[in-house]
DNA sequence: CGGGCTTGGTTCAAGTTTTAAGCAAATCTA
DNA sequence: TAGATTTGCTTAAAACTTGAACCAAGCCCG
């Protein structure tokens, strides 16, 4: 089958997205590293826990929400636990399972650093968007999420996680 | 000053974006690792070189286009050079400078793997977007780029690269 | 010219991510 | 219910990224 290259419009959109995504993550990481001593993903872990019932979540559930691998999460939680911001507990119903729980200290750090984080997100993104654009953003990217993990990418095998070798 | 939290619409948009961006980079990395033996950023380096006059670019220019640090680029080019896909040359006008040049072998790898990459980008993103959404995507993210490096973030100091310590 | 500042690029250590195993508890199935 | 498979999570090694030095070449200005 002959390749359908990107149209000029698509190319511009793609380049704009790729570049901005890099700059954005970079800005978030830098601000949070500076103010909270951790990268954005680690902050997201705390944030996600803080919104969960009992401020705790099983590792796999947390990994799924964050869209990261369990392995990556294991490493990150180990660091956060060493810093005293998260505590590991064992799951009562499933003895294999382990649960990450936000500590009081973790909650405190989160509360202290949340305003700066929100301000960064606004300064980098939302301050420049109209309300319509906010809607468009959600529309576009919830579709992407759908495509990449919701739907059945039957014809695009390399998009599946752990497609065994070949 | 009292924090302006994200509205529910903004929160939805932000979460959709963060999640999808992670999934997307992950899908691109996995496909390119599988087909070309390198992550997306490394592919972008080759791609960017291939479009430049003489298929070569100074390190700093390349880093700027890719929106990455020079340090990161140095490491990446070292790997690509070891693989024979890129060659380092010295700059004639400025003896400090070094130039990255795409080799014939690098060009071959690029040509062989480009179709699969484009197909992935389509499957993950553009196949689900209307032409209007493509325009919206570019509009939104070129604004972000502008905000993060074009404009003068005078009031948001942590967004500047290498804001000296404090 | 000669000292300071800037620029282009690399290096090194510490931190993070990926990938492929690995292990043990749960679940399925005959 | 034994044996095979799956699920939940961790580990270890290799690859990659970050951030702070560092060095040398260009630049500025007396």
Short mmCIF file of C-alpha atoms (C1' of nucleotides) in Angstrom, two decimals:
data_model
loop_
_atom_site.label_atom_id
_atom_site.label_comp_id
_atom_site.label_asym_id
_atom_site.label_seq_id
_atom_site.Cartn_x
_atom_site.Cartn_y
_atom_site.Cartn_z
CA UNK A 1 0.00 0.00 0.00
CA UNK A 2 1.24 3.44 -0.92
CA UNK A 3 1.96 5.85 1.92
CA UNK A 4 -0.41 8.69 2.65
CA UNK A 5 1.96 11.43 3.72
CA UNK A 6 0.83 14.26 5.91
CA UNK A 7 -0.73 17.22 4.15
CA UNK A 8 0.89 20.61 4.69
CA UNK A 9 -1.80 21.49 7.23
CA UNK A 10 -1.28 18.26 9.07
CA UNK A 11 2.45 18.77 9.08
CA UNK A 12 2.11 22.19 10.59
CA UNK A 13 -0.25 20.89 13.23
CA UNK A 14 2.01 17.96 14.01
CA UNK A 15 5.12 20.05 14.37
CA UNK A 16 3.33 22.61 16.51
CA UNK A 17 2.04 19.87 18.75
CA UNK A 18 5.33 18.00 19.10
CA UNK A 19 7.29 21.12 19.88
CA UNK A 20 4.79 22.55 22.31
CA UNK A 21 4.36 19.27 24.13
CA UNK A 22 8.10 19.15 24.71
CA UNK A 23 8.29 22.72 25.91
CA UNK A 24 5.27 22.26 28.11
CA UNK A 25 6.52 19.16 29.89
CA UNK A 26 9.84 20.85 30.28
CA UNK A 27 8.31 23.92 31.88
CA UNK A 28 6.20 21.84 34.24
CA UNK A 29 9.15 19.70 35.24
CA UNK A 30 11.33 22.68 35.86
CA UNK A 31 8.79 24.53 37.95
CA UNK A 32 7.92 21.51 40.06
CA UNK A 33 11.51 20.46 40.46
CA UNK A 34 12.21 23.93 41.71
CA UNK A 35 9.24 24.26 44.06
CA UNK A 36 8.53 20.70 45.09
CA UNK A 37 11.74 18.85 44.34
CA UNK A 38 10.11 16.36 42.02
CA UNK A 39 9.23 15.99 38.34
CA UNK A 40 5.73 16.41 37.00
CA UNK A 41 4.88 12.72 36.95
CA UNK A 42 5.69 12.38 40.64
CA UNK A 43 3.50 15.32 41.43
CA UNK A 44 0.71 13.69 39.43
CA UNK A 45 1.04 10.60 41.54
CA UNK A 46 0.51 12.57 44.72
CA UNK A 47 -2.30 14.52 43.15
CA UNK A 48 -4.06 11.43 41.96
CA UNK A 49 -3.80 9.77 45.35
CA UNK A 50 -5.15 12.85 47.07
CA UNK A 51 -8.35 12.64 45.05
CA UNK A 52 -8.94 8.96 45.67
CA UNK A 53 -11.10 7.55 48.43
CA UNK A 54 -9.04 7.13 51.58
CA UNK A 55 -6.21 8.80 49.69
CA UNK A 56 -4.98 5.42 48.59
CA UNK A 57 -4.97 3.34 45.43
CA UNK A 58 -3.69 0.01 44.26
CA UNK A 59 -0.56 0.18 42.18
CA UNK A 60 -2.13 -1.16 39.02
CA UNK A 61 -5.11 1.19 39.22
CA UNK A 62 -2.82 4.14 39.76
CA UNK A 63 -0.60 3.14 36.85
CA UNK A 64 -3.63 2.82 34.63
CA UNK A 65 -4.96 6.26 35.52
CA UNK A 66 -1.59 7.84 34.96
CA UNK A 67 -1.02 5.96 31.72
CA UNK A 68 2.36 4.67 32.76
CA UNK A 69 3.83 1.21 33.22
CA UNK A 70 3.69 -0.54 36.55
CA UNK A 71 7.44 -0.74 36.52
CA UNK A 72 7.78 2.98 36.22
CA UNK A 73 5.32 3.46 39.02
CA UNK A 74 7.16 1.05 41.29
CA UNK A 75 10.31 3.09 40.93
CA UNK A 76 8.54 6.40 41.46
CA UNK A 77 6.64 5.25 44.52
CA UNK A 78 9.85 3.90 46.01
CA UNK A 79 11.34 7.36 45.77
CA UNK A 80 8.28 9.08 47.16
CA UNK A 81 8.16 6.59 50.00
CA UNK A 82 11.78 7.29 50.82
CA UNK A 83 10.86 10.97 50.98
CA UNK A 84 8.00 10.15 53.32
CA UNK A 85 5.28 11.43 51.00
CA UNK A 86 3.72 8.06 50.26
CA UNK A 87 3.43 4.87 52.28
CA UNK A 88 3.06 1.37 50.92
CA UNK A 89 0.45 -0.89 52.46
CA UNK A 90 -0.54 -4.40 51.64
CA UNK A 91 -3.89 -5.20 50.20
CA UNK A 92 -6.17 -7.16 52.48
CA UNK A 93 -8.22 -8.93 49.81
CA UNK A 94 -5.44 -9.82 47.44
CA UNK A 95 -2.21 -10.77 49.06
CA UNK A 96 -0.25 -10.05 45.89
CA UNK A 97 -1.45 -6.49 45.78
CA UNK A 98 0.10 -3.42 47.24
CA UNK A 99 -1.51 -0.08 47.90
CA UNK A 100 0.06 3.35 47.76
CA UNK A 101 -1.25 5.77 50.37
CA UNK A 102 -0.61 9.49 50.57
CA UNK A 103 0.87 10.45 53.95
CA UNK A 104 -0.03 13.61 55.82
CA UNK A 105 3.33 14.98 54.86
CA UNK A 106 2.62 14.18 51.23
CA UNK A 107 -0.70 16.00 51.49
CA UNK A 108 1.03 18.98 53.00
CA UNK A 109 3.57 19.15 50.21
CA UNK A 110 0.78 18.89 47.68
CA UNK A 111 -1.21 21.70 49.25
CA UNK A 112 1.82 23.89 49.47
CA UNK A 113 2.84 23.41 45.84
CA UNK A 114 -0.49 23.14 44.07
CA UNK A 115 -0.98 26.90 43.59
CA UNK A 116 2.35 27.30 41.83
CA UNK A 117 1.62 24.35 39.61
CA UNK A 118 -1.77 25.65 38.59
CA UNK A 119 -0.28 29.04 37.90
CA UNK A 120 2.27 27.43 35.59
CA UNK A 121 -0.38 25.48 33.73
CA UNK A 122 -2.35 28.66 33.27
CA UNK A 123 0.60 30.73 32.19
CA UNK A 124 1.73 28.10 29.71
CA UNK A 125 -1.60 27.01 28.35
CA UNK A 126 -4.99 28.18 29.49
CA UNK A 127 -4.27 31.88 29.64
CA UNK A 128 -3.92 31.82 25.87
CA UNK A 129 -7.00 29.78 25.09
CA UNK A 130 -10.56 30.87 24.48
CA UNK A 131 -13.32 28.81 26.10
CA UNK A 132 -14.01 27.27 22.69
CA UNK A 133 -10.42 26.19 22.40
CA UNK A 134 -10.57 24.54 25.79
CA UNK A 135 -13.46 22.48 24.49
CA UNK A 136 -11.60 21.67 21.28
CA UNK A 137 -8.57 20.56 23.25
CA UNK A 138 -10.60 18.12 25.29
CA UNK A 139 -12.46 16.88 22.25
CA UNK A 140 -9.31 16.19 20.29
CA UNK A 141 -7.33 14.47 22.97
CA UNK A 142 -10.07 12.41 24.50
CA UNK A 143 -10.40 11.03 20.98
CA UNK A 144 -6.71 10.19 20.93
CA UNK A 145 -6.96 8.39 24.23
CA UNK A 146 -9.91 6.48 22.90
CA UNK A 147 -7.98 5.51 19.81
CA UNK A 148 -4.88 4.41 21.67
CA UNK A 149 -6.35 2.37 24.44
CA UNK A 150 -10.10 2.37 24.23
CA UNK A 151 -10.66 1.13 20.75
CA UNK A 152 -9.43 -1.99 19.02
CA UNK A 153 -6.36 -1.14 16.94
CA UNK A 154 -6.69 -4.44 15.14
CA UNK A 155 -4.99 -3.14 12.01
CA UNK A 156 -2.15 -1.37 13.75
CA UNK A 157 -0.49 -4.05 15.81
CA UNK A 158 2.46 -2.01 17.04
CA UNK A 159 0.18 0.22 18.99
CA UNK A 160 -0.63 -2.55 21.41
CA UNK A 161 1.45 -2.78 24.51
CA UNK A 162 3.63 -5.83 24.67
CA UNK A 163 2.82 -7.16 21.26
CA UNK A 164 5.08 -10.16 21.57
CA UNK A 165 8.20 -9.77 19.51
CA UNK A 166 7.81 -10.62 15.78
CA UNK B 1 -2.78 36.51 45.48
CA UNK B 2 -5.48 33.89 45.66
CA UNK B 3 -5.18 30.90 43.37
CA UNK B 4 -7.37 30.62 40.33
CA UNK B 5 -7.99 26.89 40.14
CA UNK B 6 -8.91 25.19 36.92
CA UNK B 7 -12.57 25.18 36.00
CA UNK B 8 -14.22 21.79 35.45
CA UNK B 9 -13.91 22.27 31.68
CA UNK B 10 -10.26 23.15 31.98
CA UNK B 11 -9.64 20.18 34.22
CA UNK B 12 -11.21 17.82 31.73
CA UNK B 13 -9.19 19.31 28.90
CA UNK B 14 -5.98 19.17 30.92
CA UNK B 15 -6.42 15.56 31.94
CA UNK B 16 -7.34 14.53 28.42
CA UNK B 17 -4.27 16.26 27.09
CA UNK B 18 -1.84 14.91 29.68
CA UNK B 19 -3.06 11.37 29.29
CA UNK B 20 -3.16 11.39 25.53
CA UNK B 21 0.25 12.99 25.22
CA UNK B 22 1.71 10.19 27.30
CA UNK B 23 -0.03 7.48 25.31
CA UNK B 24 0.95 9.09 22.05
CA UNK B 25 4.64 9.41 22.80
CA UNK B 26 4.56 5.90 24.09
CA UNK B 27 3.00 4.58 20.90
CA UNK B 28 5.47 6.44 18.71
CA UNK B 29 8.42 5.25 20.74
CA UNK B 30 7.26 1.68 20.65
CA UNK B 31 6.64 1.64 16.92
CA UNK B 32 9.93 3.30 16.06
CA UNK B 33 11.88 1.20 18.50
CA UNK B 34 10.40 -1.82 16.83
CA UNK B 35 10.89 -0.74 13.22
CA UNK B 36 13.93 1.52 13.38
CA UNK B 37 15.60 0.58 16.64
CA UNK B 38 15.45 4.07 18.06
CA UNK B 39 13.09 6.26 20.07
CA UNK B 40 11.00 9.01 18.55
CA UNK B 41 13.39 11.83 19.41
CA UNK B 42 16.23 10.12 17.61
CA UNK B 43 14.07 9.64 14.56
CA UNK B 44 13.21 13.33 14.69
CA UNK B 45 16.87 14.18 14.64
CA UNK B 46 17.38 12.23 11.44
CA UNK B 47 14.23 13.65 9.95
CA UNK B 48 15.21 17.19 10.75
CA UNK B 49 18.66 16.76 9.26
CA UNK B 50 17.22 15.27 6.08
CA UNK B 51 15.22 18.42 5.45
CA UNK B 52 18.08 20.81 5.99
CA UNK B 53 20.32 22.19 3.28
CA UNK B 54 23.21 19.81 2.66
CA UNK B 55 21.52 17.48 5.16
CA UNK B 56 23.53 19.04 7.94
CA UNK B 57 22.99 21.41 10.82
CA UNK B 58 24.95 22.91 13.66
CA UNK B 59 24.32 21.33 17.00
CA UNK B 60 22.81 24.40 18.59
CA UNK B 61 20.48 25.04 15.66
CA UNK B 62 19.34 21.45 15.71
CA UNK B 63 18.74 21.52 19.45
CA UNK B 64 16.73 24.69 19.08
CA UNK B 65 14.51 23.25 16.36
CA UNK B 66 13.89 20.10 18.33
CA UNK B 67 13.30 22.01 21.56
CA UNK B 68 15.77 19.96 23.54
CA UNK B 69 18.90 20.81 25.48
CA UNK B 70 22.30 20.73 23.82
CA UNK B 71 23.37 18.20 26.37
CA UNK B 72 20.62 15.82 25.36
CA UNK B 73 21.46 16.30 21.73
CA UNK B 74 25.14 15.60 22.30
CA UNK B 75 24.26 12.25 23.82
CA UNK B 76 21.80 11.35 21.09
CA UNK B 77 24.12 12.28 18.24
CA UNK B 78 26.88 10.24 19.82
CA UNK B 79 24.66 7.20 19.66
CA UNK B 80 23.51 7.87 16.12
CA UNK B 81 27.10 8.39 15.06
CA UNK B 82 28.09 5.09 16.59
CA UNK B 83 25.32 3.50 14.53
CA UNK B 84 26.67 5.19 11.42
CA UNK B 85 23.53 7.23 10.75
CA UNK B 86 25.05 10.61 11.45
CA UNK B 87 28.55 12.00 11.10
CA UNK B 88 30.08 14.85 13.05
CA UNK B 89 32.00 17.49 11.16
CA UNK B 90 33.72 20.59 12.35
CA UNK B 91 32.48 24.00 11.42
CA UNK B 92 34.74 25.96 9.12
CA UNK B 93 33.73 29.44 10.24
CA UNK B 94 33.63 28.87 13.94
CA UNK B 95 36.19 26.52 15.29
CA UNK B 96 34.17 25.85 18.42
CA UNK B 97 31.22 24.65 16.42
CA UNK B 98 30.35 21.16 15.35
CA UNK B 99 27.96 20.08 12.66
CA UNK B 100 25.82 16.97 12.50
CA UNK B 101 25.44 15.50 9.01
CA UNK B 102 23.09 12.76 7.92
CA UNK B 103 24.97 9.89 6.29
CA UNK B 104 23.69 7.96 3.29
CA UNK B 105 22.99 5.08 5.59
CA UNK B 106 21.02 7.41 7.86
CA UNK B 107 19.01 8.58 4.88
CA UNK B 108 18.32 5.01 3.88
CA UNK B 109 17.05 4.12 7.34
CA UNK B 110 14.87 7.19 7.31
CA UNK B 111 13.36 6.36 3.93
CA UNK B 112 12.72 2.81 4.94
CA UNK B 113 11.00 3.68 8.18
CA UNK B 114 9.15 6.87 7.34
CA UNK B 115 6.03 5.16 5.97
CA UNK B 116 5.47 3.18 9.13
CA UNK B 117 5.95 6.26 11.23
CA UNK B 118 3.46 8.29 9.25
CA UNK B 119 0.99 5.44 9.42
CA UNK B 120 1.31 5.43 13.20
CA UNK B 121 0.80 9.16 13.47
CA UNK B 122 -2.29 8.84 11.30
CA UNK B 123 -3.68 5.89 13.20
CA UNK B 124 -3.11 7.56 16.54
CA UNK B 125 -4.12 11.08 15.69
CA UNK B 126 -5.09 12.39 12.30
CA UNK B 127 -7.44 9.62 11.30
CA UNK B 128 -9.76 10.77 14.05
CA UNK B 129 -9.63 14.49 13.34
CA UNK B 130 -11.73 16.59 11.05
CA UNK B 131 -9.94 19.19 8.93
CA UNK B 132 -11.23 21.86 11.31
CA UNK B 133 -9.72 20.04 14.25
CA UNK B 134 -6.38 19.90 12.48
CA UNK B 135 -6.52 23.66 12.24
CA UNK B 136 -7.52 23.99 15.87
CA UNK B 137 -4.65 21.77 16.94
CA UNK B 138 -2.13 23.94 15.16
CA UNK B 139 -3.69 27.11 16.43
CA UNK B 140 -3.66 25.99 20.05
CA UNK B 141 -0.15 24.63 20.15
CA UNK B 142 1.58 27.25 18.13
CA UNK B 143 0.21 29.61 20.74
CA UNK B 144 1.73 27.50 23.48
CA UNK B 145 5.10 27.54 21.79
CA UNK B 146 4.84 31.27 21.45
CA UNK B 147 4.04 31.60 25.13
CA UNK B 148 6.82 29.35 26.29
CA UNK B 149 9.69 30.61 24.25
CA UNK B 150 8.59 33.35 21.93
CA UNK B 151 7.06 35.82 24.32
CA UNK B 152 8.54 37.41 27.39
CA UNK B 153 7.37 35.51 30.44
CA UNK B 154 8.48 38.40 32.60
CA UNK B 155 5.97 37.60 35.30
CA UNK B 156 6.57 33.85 35.36
CA UNK B 157 10.26 33.50 36.05
CA UNK B 158 10.37 29.70 36.44
CA UNK B 159 9.42 29.27 32.83
CA UNK B 160 12.72 30.60 31.67
CA UNK B 161 15.46 28.13 31.01
CA UNK B 162 18.34 28.35 33.41
CA UNK B 163 16.86 30.96 35.64
CA UNK B 164 19.83 31.06 37.93
CA UNK B 165 19.13 29.10 41.07
CA UNK B 166 17.38 30.90 43.97
"C1'" DC C 1 47.21 43.67 23.08
"C1'" DG C 2 45.02 41.48 27.47
"C1'" DG C 3 41.70 40.66 30.79
"C1'" DG C 4 36.75 39.64 31.24
"C1'" DC C 5 32.38 38.08 29.33
"C1'" DT C 6 29.68 35.27 26.10
"C1'" DT C 7 28.95 31.33 23.10
"C1'" DG C 8 29.24 26.43 21.35
"C1'" DG C 9 29.74 22.26 22.79
"C1'" DT C 10 31.03 18.31 25.79
"C1'" DT C 11 31.45 15.68 30.13
"C1'" DC C 12 30.22 13.50 34.35
"C1'" DA C 13 27.23 12.02 38.06
"C1'" DA C 14 22.79 11.43 39.62
"C1'" DG C 15 18.18 10.47 38.51
"C1'" DT C 16 14.63 8.42 35.63
"C1'" DT C 17 12.66 5.21 32.17
"C1'" DT C 18 12.51 0.97 29.55
"C1'" DT C 19 12.65 -3.88 28.80
"C1'" DA C 20 12.84 -8.24 29.94
"C1'" DA C 21 12.83 -11.49 33.55
"C1'" DG C 22 11.32 -13.12 37.71
"C1'" DC C 23 8.35 -14.50 41.69
"C1'" DA C 24 4.36 -15.42 44.24
"C1'" DA C 25 -0.60 -15.32 44.85
"C1'" DA C 26 -4.96 -15.98 42.37
"C1'" DT C 27 -7.65 -18.26 38.94
"C1'" DC C 28 -8.89 -21.45 35.55
"C1'" DT C 29 -9.60 -26.09 33.76
"C1'" DA C 30 -9.69 -30.58 33.16
"C1'" DT D 1 -7.72 -30.44 43.21
"C1'" DA D 2 -3.29 -30.68 40.67
"C1'" DG D 3 -1.24 -28.35 36.97
"C1'" DA D 4 -1.24 -24.64 33.84
"C1'" DT D 5 -2.19 -19.90 33.11
"C1'" DT D 6 -2.91 -15.31 34.42
"C1'" DT D 7 -2.44 -11.33 37.36
"C1'" DG D 8 0.06 -8.00 40.49
"C1'" DC D 9 4.03 -6.35 41.40
"C1'" DT D 10 9.20 -6.04 41.74
"C1'" DT D 11 13.96 -6.41 40.16
"C1'" DA D 12 18.05 -5.67 37.46
"C1'" DA D 13 20.60 -4.00 33.56
"C1'" DA D 14 20.80 -1.01 29.87
"C1'" DA D 15 19.39 3.21 27.82
"C1'" DC D 16 18.24 7.82 28.23
"C1'" DT D 17 17.77 12.62 30.44
"C1'" DT D 18 19.00 16.32 33.53
"C1'" DG D 19 21.86 19.80 35.57
"C1'" DA D 20 25.81 21.47 36.89
"C1'" DA D 21 30.45 21.98 35.80
"C1'" DC D 22 33.95 22.59 32.43
"C1'" DC D 23 36.86 23.94 28.37
"C1'" DA D 24 38.07 26.30 24.42
"C1'" DA D 25 37.13 29.71 20.87
"C1'" DG D 26 35.06 34.17 19.77
"C1'" DC D 27 34.04 38.90 21.34
"C1'" DC D 28 34.29 43.36 23.68
"C1'" DC D 29 36.52 47.24 25.30
"C1'" DG D 30 39.80 49.62 27.76
#
